[in-house]
Coordinates of C-alpha atoms in Angstrom, one line a residue:
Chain U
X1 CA 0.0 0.0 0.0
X2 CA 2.9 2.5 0.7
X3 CA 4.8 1.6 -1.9
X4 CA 1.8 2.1 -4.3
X5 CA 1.7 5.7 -2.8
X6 CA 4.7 6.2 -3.5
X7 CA 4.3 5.3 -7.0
X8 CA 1.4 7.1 -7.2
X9 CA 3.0 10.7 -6.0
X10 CA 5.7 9.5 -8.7
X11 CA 3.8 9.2 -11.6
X12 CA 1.7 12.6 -10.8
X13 CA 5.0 14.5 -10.9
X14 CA 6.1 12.8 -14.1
X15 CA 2.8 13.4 -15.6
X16 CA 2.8 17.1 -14.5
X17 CA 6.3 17.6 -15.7
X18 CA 5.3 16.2 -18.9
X19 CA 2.4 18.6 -19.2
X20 CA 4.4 21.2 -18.6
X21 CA 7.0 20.4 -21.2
X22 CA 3.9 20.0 -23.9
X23 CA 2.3 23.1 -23.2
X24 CA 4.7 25.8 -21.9
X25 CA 6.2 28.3 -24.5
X26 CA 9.0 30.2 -21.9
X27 CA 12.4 27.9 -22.1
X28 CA 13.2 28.6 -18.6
X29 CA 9.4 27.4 -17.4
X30 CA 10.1 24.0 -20.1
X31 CA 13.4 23.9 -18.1
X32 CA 11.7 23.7 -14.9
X33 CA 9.1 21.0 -16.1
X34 CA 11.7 18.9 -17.2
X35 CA 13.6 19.3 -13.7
X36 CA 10.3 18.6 -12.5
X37 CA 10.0 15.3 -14.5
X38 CA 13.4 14.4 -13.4
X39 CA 12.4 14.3 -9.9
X40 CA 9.2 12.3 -10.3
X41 CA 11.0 9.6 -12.5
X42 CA 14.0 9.2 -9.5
X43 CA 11.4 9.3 -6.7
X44 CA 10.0 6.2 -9.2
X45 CA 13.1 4.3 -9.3
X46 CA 13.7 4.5 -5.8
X47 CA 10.2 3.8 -5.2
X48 CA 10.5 0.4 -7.0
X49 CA 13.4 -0.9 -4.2
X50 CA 10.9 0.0 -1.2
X51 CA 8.9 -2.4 0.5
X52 CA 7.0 -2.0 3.9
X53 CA 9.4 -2.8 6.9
X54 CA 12.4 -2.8 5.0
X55 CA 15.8 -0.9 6.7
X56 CA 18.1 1.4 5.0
X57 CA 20.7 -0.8 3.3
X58 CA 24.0 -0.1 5.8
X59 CA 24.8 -2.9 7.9
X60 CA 25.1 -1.8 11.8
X61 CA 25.0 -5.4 12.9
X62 CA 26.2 -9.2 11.3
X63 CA 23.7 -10.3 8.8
X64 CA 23.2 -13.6 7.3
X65 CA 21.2 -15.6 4.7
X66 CA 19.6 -18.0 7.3
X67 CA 17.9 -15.4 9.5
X68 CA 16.9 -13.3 6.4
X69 CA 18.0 -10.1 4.9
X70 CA 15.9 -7.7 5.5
X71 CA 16.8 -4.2 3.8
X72 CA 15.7 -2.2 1.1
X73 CA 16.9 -2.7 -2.4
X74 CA 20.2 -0.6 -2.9
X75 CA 21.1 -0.8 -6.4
X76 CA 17.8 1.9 -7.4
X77 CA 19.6 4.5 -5.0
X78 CA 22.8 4.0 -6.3
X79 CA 21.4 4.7 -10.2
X80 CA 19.6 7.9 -8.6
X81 CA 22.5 8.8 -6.8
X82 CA 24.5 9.5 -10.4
X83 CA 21.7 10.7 -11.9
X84 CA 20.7 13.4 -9.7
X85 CA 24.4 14.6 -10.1
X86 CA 23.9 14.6 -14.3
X87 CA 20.4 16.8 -13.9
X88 CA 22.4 19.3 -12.3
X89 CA 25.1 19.6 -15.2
X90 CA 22.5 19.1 -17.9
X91 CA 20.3 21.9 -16.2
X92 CA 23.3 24.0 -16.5
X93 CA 24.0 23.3 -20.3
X94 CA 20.2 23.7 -20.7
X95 CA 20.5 27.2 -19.3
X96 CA 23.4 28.3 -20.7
X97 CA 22.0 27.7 -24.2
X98 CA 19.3 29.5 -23.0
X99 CA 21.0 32.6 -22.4
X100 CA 22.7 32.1 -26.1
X101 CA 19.2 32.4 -27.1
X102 CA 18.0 35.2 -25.8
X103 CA 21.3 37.1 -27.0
X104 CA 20.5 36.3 -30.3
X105 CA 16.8 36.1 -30.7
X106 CA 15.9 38.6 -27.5
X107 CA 13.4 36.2 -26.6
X108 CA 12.9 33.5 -24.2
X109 CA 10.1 31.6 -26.1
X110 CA 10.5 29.7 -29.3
X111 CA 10.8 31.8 -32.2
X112 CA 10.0 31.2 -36.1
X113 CA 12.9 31.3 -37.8
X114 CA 12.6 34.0 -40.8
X115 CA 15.1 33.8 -43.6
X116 CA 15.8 37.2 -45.7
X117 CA 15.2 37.1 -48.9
Chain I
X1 CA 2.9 6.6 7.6
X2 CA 0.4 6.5 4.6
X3 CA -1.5 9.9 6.1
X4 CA 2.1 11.3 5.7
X5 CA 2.9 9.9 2.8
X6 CA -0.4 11.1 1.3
X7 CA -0.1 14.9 2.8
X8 CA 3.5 15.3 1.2
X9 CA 2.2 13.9 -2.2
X10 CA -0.9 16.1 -2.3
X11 CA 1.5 19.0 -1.6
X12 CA 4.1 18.0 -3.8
X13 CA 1.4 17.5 -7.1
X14 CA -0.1 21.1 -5.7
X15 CA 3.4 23.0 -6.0
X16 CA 4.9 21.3 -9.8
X17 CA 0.7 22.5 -10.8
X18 CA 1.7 25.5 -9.2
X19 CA 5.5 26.2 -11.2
X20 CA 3.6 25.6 -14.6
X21 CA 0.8 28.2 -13.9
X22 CA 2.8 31.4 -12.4
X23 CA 3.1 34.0 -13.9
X24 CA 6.1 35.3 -12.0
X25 CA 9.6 33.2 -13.1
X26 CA 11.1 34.0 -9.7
X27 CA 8.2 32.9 -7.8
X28 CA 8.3 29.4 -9.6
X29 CA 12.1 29.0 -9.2
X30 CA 11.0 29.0 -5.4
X31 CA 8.5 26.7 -5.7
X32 CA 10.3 24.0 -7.3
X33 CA 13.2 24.4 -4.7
X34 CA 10.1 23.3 -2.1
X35 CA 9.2 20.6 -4.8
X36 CA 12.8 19.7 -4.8
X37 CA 13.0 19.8 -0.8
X38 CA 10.0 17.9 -0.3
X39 CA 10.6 15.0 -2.5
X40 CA 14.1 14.5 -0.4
X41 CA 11.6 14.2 2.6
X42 CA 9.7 11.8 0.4
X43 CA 13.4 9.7 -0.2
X44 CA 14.0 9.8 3.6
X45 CA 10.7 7.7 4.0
X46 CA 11.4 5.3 1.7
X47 CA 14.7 4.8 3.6
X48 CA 17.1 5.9 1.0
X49 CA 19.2 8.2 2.7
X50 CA 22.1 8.7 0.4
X51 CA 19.9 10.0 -2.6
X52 CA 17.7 12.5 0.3
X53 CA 21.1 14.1 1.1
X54 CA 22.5 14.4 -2.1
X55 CA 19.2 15.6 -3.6
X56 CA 19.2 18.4 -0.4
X57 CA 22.3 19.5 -1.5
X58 CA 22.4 19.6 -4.9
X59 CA 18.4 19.6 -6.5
X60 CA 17.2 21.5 -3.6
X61 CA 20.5 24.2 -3.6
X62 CA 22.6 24.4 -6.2
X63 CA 19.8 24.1 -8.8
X64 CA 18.2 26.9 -7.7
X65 CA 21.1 28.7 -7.6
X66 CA 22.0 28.2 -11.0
X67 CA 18.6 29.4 -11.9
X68 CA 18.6 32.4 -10.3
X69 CA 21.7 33.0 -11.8
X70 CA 20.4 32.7 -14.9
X71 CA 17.7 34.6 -14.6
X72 CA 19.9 37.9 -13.2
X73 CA 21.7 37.7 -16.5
X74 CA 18.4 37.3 -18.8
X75 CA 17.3 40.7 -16.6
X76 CA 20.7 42.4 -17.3
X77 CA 20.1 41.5 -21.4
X78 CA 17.0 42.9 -21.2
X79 CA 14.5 40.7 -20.4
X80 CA 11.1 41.7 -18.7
X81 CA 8.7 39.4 -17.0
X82 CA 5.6 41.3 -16.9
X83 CA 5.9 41.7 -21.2
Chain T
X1 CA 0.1 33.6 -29.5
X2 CA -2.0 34.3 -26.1
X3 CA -5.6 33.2 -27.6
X4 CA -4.2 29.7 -28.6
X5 CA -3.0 28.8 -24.7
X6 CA -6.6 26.9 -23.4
X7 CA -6.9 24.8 -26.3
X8 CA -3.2 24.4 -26.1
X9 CA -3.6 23.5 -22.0
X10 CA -6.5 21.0 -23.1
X11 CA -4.9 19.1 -25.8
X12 CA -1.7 18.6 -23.3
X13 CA -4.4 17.6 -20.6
X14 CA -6.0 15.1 -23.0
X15 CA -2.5 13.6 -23.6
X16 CA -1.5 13.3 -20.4
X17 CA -4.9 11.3 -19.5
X18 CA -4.2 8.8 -22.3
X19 CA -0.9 8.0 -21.1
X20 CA -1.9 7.9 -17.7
X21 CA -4.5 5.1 -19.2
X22 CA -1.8 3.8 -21.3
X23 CA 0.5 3.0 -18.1
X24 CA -1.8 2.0 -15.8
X25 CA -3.1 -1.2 -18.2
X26 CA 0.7 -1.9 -18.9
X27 CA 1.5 -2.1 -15.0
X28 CA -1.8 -4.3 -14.7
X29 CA -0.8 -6.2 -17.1
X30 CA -0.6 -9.8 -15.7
X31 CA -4.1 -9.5 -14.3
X32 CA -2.1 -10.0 -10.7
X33 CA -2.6 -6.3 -9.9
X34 CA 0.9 -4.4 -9.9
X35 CA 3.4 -7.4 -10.1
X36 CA 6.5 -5.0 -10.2
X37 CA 5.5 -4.8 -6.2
X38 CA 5.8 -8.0 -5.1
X39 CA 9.4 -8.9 -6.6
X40 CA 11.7 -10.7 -3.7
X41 CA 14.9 -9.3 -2.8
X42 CA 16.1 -12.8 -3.1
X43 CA 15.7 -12.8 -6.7
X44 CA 17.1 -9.7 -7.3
X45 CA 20.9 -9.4 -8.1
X46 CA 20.7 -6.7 -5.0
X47 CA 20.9 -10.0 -2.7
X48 CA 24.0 -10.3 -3.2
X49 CA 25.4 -6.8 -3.2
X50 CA 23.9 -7.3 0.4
X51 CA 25.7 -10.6 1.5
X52 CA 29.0 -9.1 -0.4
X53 CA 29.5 -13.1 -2.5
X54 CA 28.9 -11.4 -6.2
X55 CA 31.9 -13.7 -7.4
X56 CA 32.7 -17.4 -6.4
X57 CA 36.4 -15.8 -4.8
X58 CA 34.1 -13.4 -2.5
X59 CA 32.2 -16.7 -1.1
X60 CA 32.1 -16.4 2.6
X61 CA 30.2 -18.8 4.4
X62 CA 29.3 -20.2 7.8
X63 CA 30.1 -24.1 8.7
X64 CA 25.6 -24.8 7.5
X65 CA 26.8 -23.4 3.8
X66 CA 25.0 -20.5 4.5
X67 CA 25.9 -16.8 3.4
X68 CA 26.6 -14.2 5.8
X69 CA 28.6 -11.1 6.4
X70 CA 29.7 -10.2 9.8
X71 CA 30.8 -7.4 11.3
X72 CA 34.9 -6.7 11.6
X73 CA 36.1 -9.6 9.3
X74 CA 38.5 -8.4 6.7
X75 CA 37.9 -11.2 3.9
X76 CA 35.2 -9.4 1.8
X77 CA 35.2 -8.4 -1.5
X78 CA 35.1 -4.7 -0.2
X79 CA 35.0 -3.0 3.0
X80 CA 32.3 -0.8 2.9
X81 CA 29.1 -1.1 5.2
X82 CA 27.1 1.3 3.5
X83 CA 26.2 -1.1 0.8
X84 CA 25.0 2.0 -1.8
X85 CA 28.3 3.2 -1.2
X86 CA 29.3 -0.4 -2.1
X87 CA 27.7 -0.4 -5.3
X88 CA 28.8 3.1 -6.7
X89 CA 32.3 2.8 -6.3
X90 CA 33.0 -0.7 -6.4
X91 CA 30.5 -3.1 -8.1
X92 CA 29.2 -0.8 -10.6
X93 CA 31.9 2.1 -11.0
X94 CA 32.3 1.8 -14.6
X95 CA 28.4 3.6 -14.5
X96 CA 30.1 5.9 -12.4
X97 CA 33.0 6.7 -14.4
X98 CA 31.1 7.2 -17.4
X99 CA 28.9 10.1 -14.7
X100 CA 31.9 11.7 -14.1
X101 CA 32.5 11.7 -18.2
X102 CA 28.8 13.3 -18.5
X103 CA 29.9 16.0 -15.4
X104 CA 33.1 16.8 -17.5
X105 CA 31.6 17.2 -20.8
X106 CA 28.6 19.4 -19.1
X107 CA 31.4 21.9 -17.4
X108 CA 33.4 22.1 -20.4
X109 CA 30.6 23.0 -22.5
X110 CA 29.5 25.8 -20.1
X111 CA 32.4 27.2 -19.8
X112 CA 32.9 27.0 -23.9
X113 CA 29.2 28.6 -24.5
X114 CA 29.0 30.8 -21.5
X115 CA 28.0 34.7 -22.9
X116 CA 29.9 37.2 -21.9
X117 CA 28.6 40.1 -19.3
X118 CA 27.1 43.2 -20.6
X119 CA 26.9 45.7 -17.6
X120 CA 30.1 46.0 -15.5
X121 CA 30.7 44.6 -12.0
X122 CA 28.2 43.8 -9.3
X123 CA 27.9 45.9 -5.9
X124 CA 29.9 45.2 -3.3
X125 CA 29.1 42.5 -0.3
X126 CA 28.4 44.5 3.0
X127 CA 31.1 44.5 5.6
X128 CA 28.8 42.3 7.9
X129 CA 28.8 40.0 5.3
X130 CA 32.5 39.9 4.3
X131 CA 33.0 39.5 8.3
X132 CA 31.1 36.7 8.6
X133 CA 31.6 34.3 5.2
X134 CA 35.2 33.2 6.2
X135 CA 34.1 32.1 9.2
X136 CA 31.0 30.2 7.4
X137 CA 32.7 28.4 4.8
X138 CA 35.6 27.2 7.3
X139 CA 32.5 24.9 9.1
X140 CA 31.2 24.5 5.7
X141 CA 34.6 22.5 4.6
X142 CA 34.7 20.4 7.4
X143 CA 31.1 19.2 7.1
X144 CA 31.9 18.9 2.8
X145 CA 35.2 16.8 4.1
X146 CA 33.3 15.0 7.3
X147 CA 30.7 14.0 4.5
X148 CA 33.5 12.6 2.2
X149 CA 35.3 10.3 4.3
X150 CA 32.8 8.8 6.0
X151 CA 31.4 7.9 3.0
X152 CA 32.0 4.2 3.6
X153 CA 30.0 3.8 6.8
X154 CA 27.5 6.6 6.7
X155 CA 25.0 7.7 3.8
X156 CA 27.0 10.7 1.8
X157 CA 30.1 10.5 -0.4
X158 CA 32.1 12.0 -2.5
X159 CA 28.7 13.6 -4.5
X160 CA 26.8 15.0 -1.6
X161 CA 30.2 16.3 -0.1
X162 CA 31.7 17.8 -3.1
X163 CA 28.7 19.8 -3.1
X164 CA 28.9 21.1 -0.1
X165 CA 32.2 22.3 -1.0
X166 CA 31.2 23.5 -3.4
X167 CA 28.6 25.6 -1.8
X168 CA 31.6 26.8 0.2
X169 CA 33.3 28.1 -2.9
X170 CA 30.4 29.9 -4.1
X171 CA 30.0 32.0 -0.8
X172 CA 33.1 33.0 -1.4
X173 CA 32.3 33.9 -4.9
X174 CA 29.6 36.3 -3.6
X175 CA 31.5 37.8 -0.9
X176 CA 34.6 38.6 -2.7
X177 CA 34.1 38.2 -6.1
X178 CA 37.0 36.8 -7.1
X179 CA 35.8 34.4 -9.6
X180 CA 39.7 33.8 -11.8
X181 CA 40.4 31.2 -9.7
X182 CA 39.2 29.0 -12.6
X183 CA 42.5 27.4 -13.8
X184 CA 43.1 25.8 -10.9
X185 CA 39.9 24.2 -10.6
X186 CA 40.5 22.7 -14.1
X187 CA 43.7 21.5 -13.0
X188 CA 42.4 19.8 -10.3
X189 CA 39.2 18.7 -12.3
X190 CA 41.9 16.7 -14.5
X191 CA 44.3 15.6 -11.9
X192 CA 41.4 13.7 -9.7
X193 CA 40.0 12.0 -13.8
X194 CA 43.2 10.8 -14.2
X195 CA 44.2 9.2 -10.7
X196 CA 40.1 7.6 -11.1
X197 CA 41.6 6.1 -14.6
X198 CA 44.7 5.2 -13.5
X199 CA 42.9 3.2 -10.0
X200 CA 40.9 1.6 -12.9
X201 CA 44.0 0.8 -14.7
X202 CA 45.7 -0.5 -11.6
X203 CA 42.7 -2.5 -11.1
X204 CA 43.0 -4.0 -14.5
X205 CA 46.4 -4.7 -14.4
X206 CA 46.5 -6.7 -11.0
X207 CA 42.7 -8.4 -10.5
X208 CA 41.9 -8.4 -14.1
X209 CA 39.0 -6.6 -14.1
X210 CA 38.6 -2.6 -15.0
X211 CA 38.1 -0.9 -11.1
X212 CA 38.8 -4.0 -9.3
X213 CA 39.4 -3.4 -5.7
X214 CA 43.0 -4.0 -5.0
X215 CA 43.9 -2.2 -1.7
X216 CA 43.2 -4.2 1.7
X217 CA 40.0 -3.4 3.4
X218 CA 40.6 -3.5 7.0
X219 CA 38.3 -5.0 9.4
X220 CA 34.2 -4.6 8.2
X221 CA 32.6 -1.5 10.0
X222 CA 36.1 0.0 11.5
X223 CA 36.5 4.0 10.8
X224 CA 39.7 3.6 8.7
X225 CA 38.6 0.7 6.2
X226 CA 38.2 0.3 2.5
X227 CA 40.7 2.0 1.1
X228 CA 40.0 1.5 -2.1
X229 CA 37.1 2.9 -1.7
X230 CA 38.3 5.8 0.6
X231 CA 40.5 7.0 -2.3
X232 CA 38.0 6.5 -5.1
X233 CA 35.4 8.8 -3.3
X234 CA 38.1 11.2 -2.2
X235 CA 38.8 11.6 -6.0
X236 CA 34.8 11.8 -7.3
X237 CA 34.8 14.7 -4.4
X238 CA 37.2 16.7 -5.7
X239 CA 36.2 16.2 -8.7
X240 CA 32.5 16.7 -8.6
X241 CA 33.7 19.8 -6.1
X242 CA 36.0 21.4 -8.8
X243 CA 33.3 21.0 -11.7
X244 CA 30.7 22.2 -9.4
X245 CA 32.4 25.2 -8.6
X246 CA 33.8 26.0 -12.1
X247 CA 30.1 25.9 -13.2
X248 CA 29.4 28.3 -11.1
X249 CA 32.0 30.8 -11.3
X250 CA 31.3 30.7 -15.1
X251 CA 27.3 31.5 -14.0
X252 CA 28.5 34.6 -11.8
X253 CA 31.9 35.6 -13.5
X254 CA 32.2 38.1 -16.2

């Protein structure tokens, strides 16, 4: 049941996020959904290790196979861990190319491209 | 635990709504740093402690920061929110 | 533009429903309800990332045949306790290494597009402030370090605590605004990639395998164990610190 909250509250951010990447004209708000979507989609991944009563995954005492092991599923937090570390870098490509942008274009929305004739 | 879980959800959903609707760019920049804070509170819960601290540090932080940035040199070029 | 936005908002509403549909029958798809739920840990390959016996040489087992790790024993395949710690920098570094690869490419392309500053220098930071920063980013280091070498036995790392140095730099940024410091970060940007590689290549020359762990681990759980792994996050910290802070320096420089 909590993990199928968890999942829900996921999938509403990604589906926001995505909404906001369809309908948005301003870069910077198209930036944000998509930092938006990022979060949902980690908070899904990890969400997929979590089960009800599990422990965070650092041994504090001896463990072993015959009294069960019973931690949450660490290789989800490692992928997130990276990949929260990549949104950062690729948010500040993203707005660096933004600011190229607006030098040329002076505007922060998508413009039509006119060719002179 | 689920009554939390809900409450941060519901909260969470209410402020990404909120980013896409504002009219004000600073405004949302805020509001996704409480997204961004939030959902590490959402990470603590599920017990994954090493993605809520690095996603305090650098979604909730630097992020922001970079935006903000950003958004001081887009005002120095000449950029105008209320156009 | 403007009278186009509610049909706009409605067809992107529309969308969004469908795939919401769309998911929601592939999740249900078995007619079992959501099977991703009910997977076992003991059939996943985290199982044994947990009992540390991923290869037959990192067996470890009790007189029954039985796995088990315990607690100050040295015979592992790493030393770690913090098993997501285990994972990054050990068992799936080359993921991580290729990361680091993304983080470099990112900084250099920010720094290669970054436009030039119209309007001359910024005011200066307030005496108050210029009082007070040394003294703020002097705590801020040691939590950044703290964070970095206890990233064996306590949730953090090298990415969480590079950060925070990072943050550290940046305060100084705005107080002083000497933002030229920039070589230097790239020098040590490129010192910490190449002693990653050459652990890698260490690796490869003396287990066989690209980022094996060759250094001894020391007993399971102790404060000075793993080396291996002490050194590799020691390296992703000052290098996710230095690209961090170059990054931003490029955001508030000239």
């Amino acid at each position: 049941m909590e993990t199928m909250l968890f999942i829900l509250s996921a999938f509403s951010l990604i589906l926001t996020g995505l909404f906001g990447v369809l309908t948005r004209k301003n870069l910077v708000k198209i930036l944000l959904s998509l930092n938006i979507l990022e979060t949902g989609i980690n908070l899904l991944v990890v969400s997929l290790g979590y089960f009800k009563g599990g422990k965070a995954p650092i041994l504090t005492n001896s463990v072993s196979a015959a009294q069960g092991i019973n931690f949450v599923d660490p290789l989800p937090q490692a992928l997130v861990l990276t990949s929260i570390v990549i949104g950062l870098s690729t948010t500040a490509l993203a707005l660096t190319l933004i600011l190229k942008h607006f030098r040329s274009h002076q505007a922060v929305e998508f413009v039509k491209l006119e060719v002179n004739e | 635990m689920e009554a939390a879980i809900i409450v941060l959800g519901l909260i969470m959903l209410a402020g990404a709504i909120s980013v896409l609707f504002q009219k004000s760019l600073k405004n949302a920049i805020i509001t996704f740093g409480i997204v961004s804070l939030i959902s590490a509170l959402m990470f603590t819960l599920m017990k994954a402690y090493d993605v809520a601290i690095t996603e305090a540090s650098i979604g909730a932080l630097l992020t922001i920061a970079l935006f903000f940035w950003a958004l001081k040199r887009l005002e120095e070029d000449g950029y105008n929110e209320k156009k | 533009m403007k009278r186009n936005e509610p049909l706009i908002n409605l067809f992107g509403l529309i969308l969004i429903i469908l795939l919401a549909v769309l998911v929601y029958l592939a999740l249900t798809d078995s007619g079992q309800g959501l099977t991703m739920l009910s997977a076992d840990l003991e059939q996943r390959v985290s199982y044994s990332y947990l009992l540390k016996n991923v290869t037959a040489a990192g067996q470890t087992e009790n007189q029954h045949g039985q796995a088990e790790v315990i607690l100050g024993r040295e015979d592992y395949e790493n030393g770690a306790v913090n098993i997501v710690t285990a994972i990054v920098t050990d068992y799936r570094m080359l993921d991580t290494f290729g990361e680091i690869l993304v983080l470099f490419a990112a900084s250099a392309g920010v720094g290669l597009l970054m436009v030039e500053r119209k309007r001359g220098k910024a005011k200066e930071a307030s005496e108050i402030v210029k009082t007070a920063v040394p003294i703020i980013i002097l705590f801020t280091l040691i939590t950044g370090f703290y964070i970095i070498s206890h990233g064996h036995l306590t949730p953090g790392g090298g990415f969480p605590g590079g950060a925070v140095i990072a943050s550290a730099f940046i305060l100084q940024f705005l107080a002083f605004q000497k933002s030229s410091r920039n070589k230097v970060f790239k020098i040590l940007e490129s010192l910490a990639g190449i002693g990653l590689l050459a652990m890698g290549l260490i690796g490869l020359y003396l287990e066989g395998s690209l980022f094996a762990n060759f250094l001894p681990n020391g007993s399971l759980g102790a404060t000075i164990s793993a080396a291996g792994i002490m050194i590799i996050y020691a390296l992703i910290g000052i290098k996710v610190a230095a690209e961090l802070s170059s990054i931003s320096a490029d955001f508030i420089g000239e």
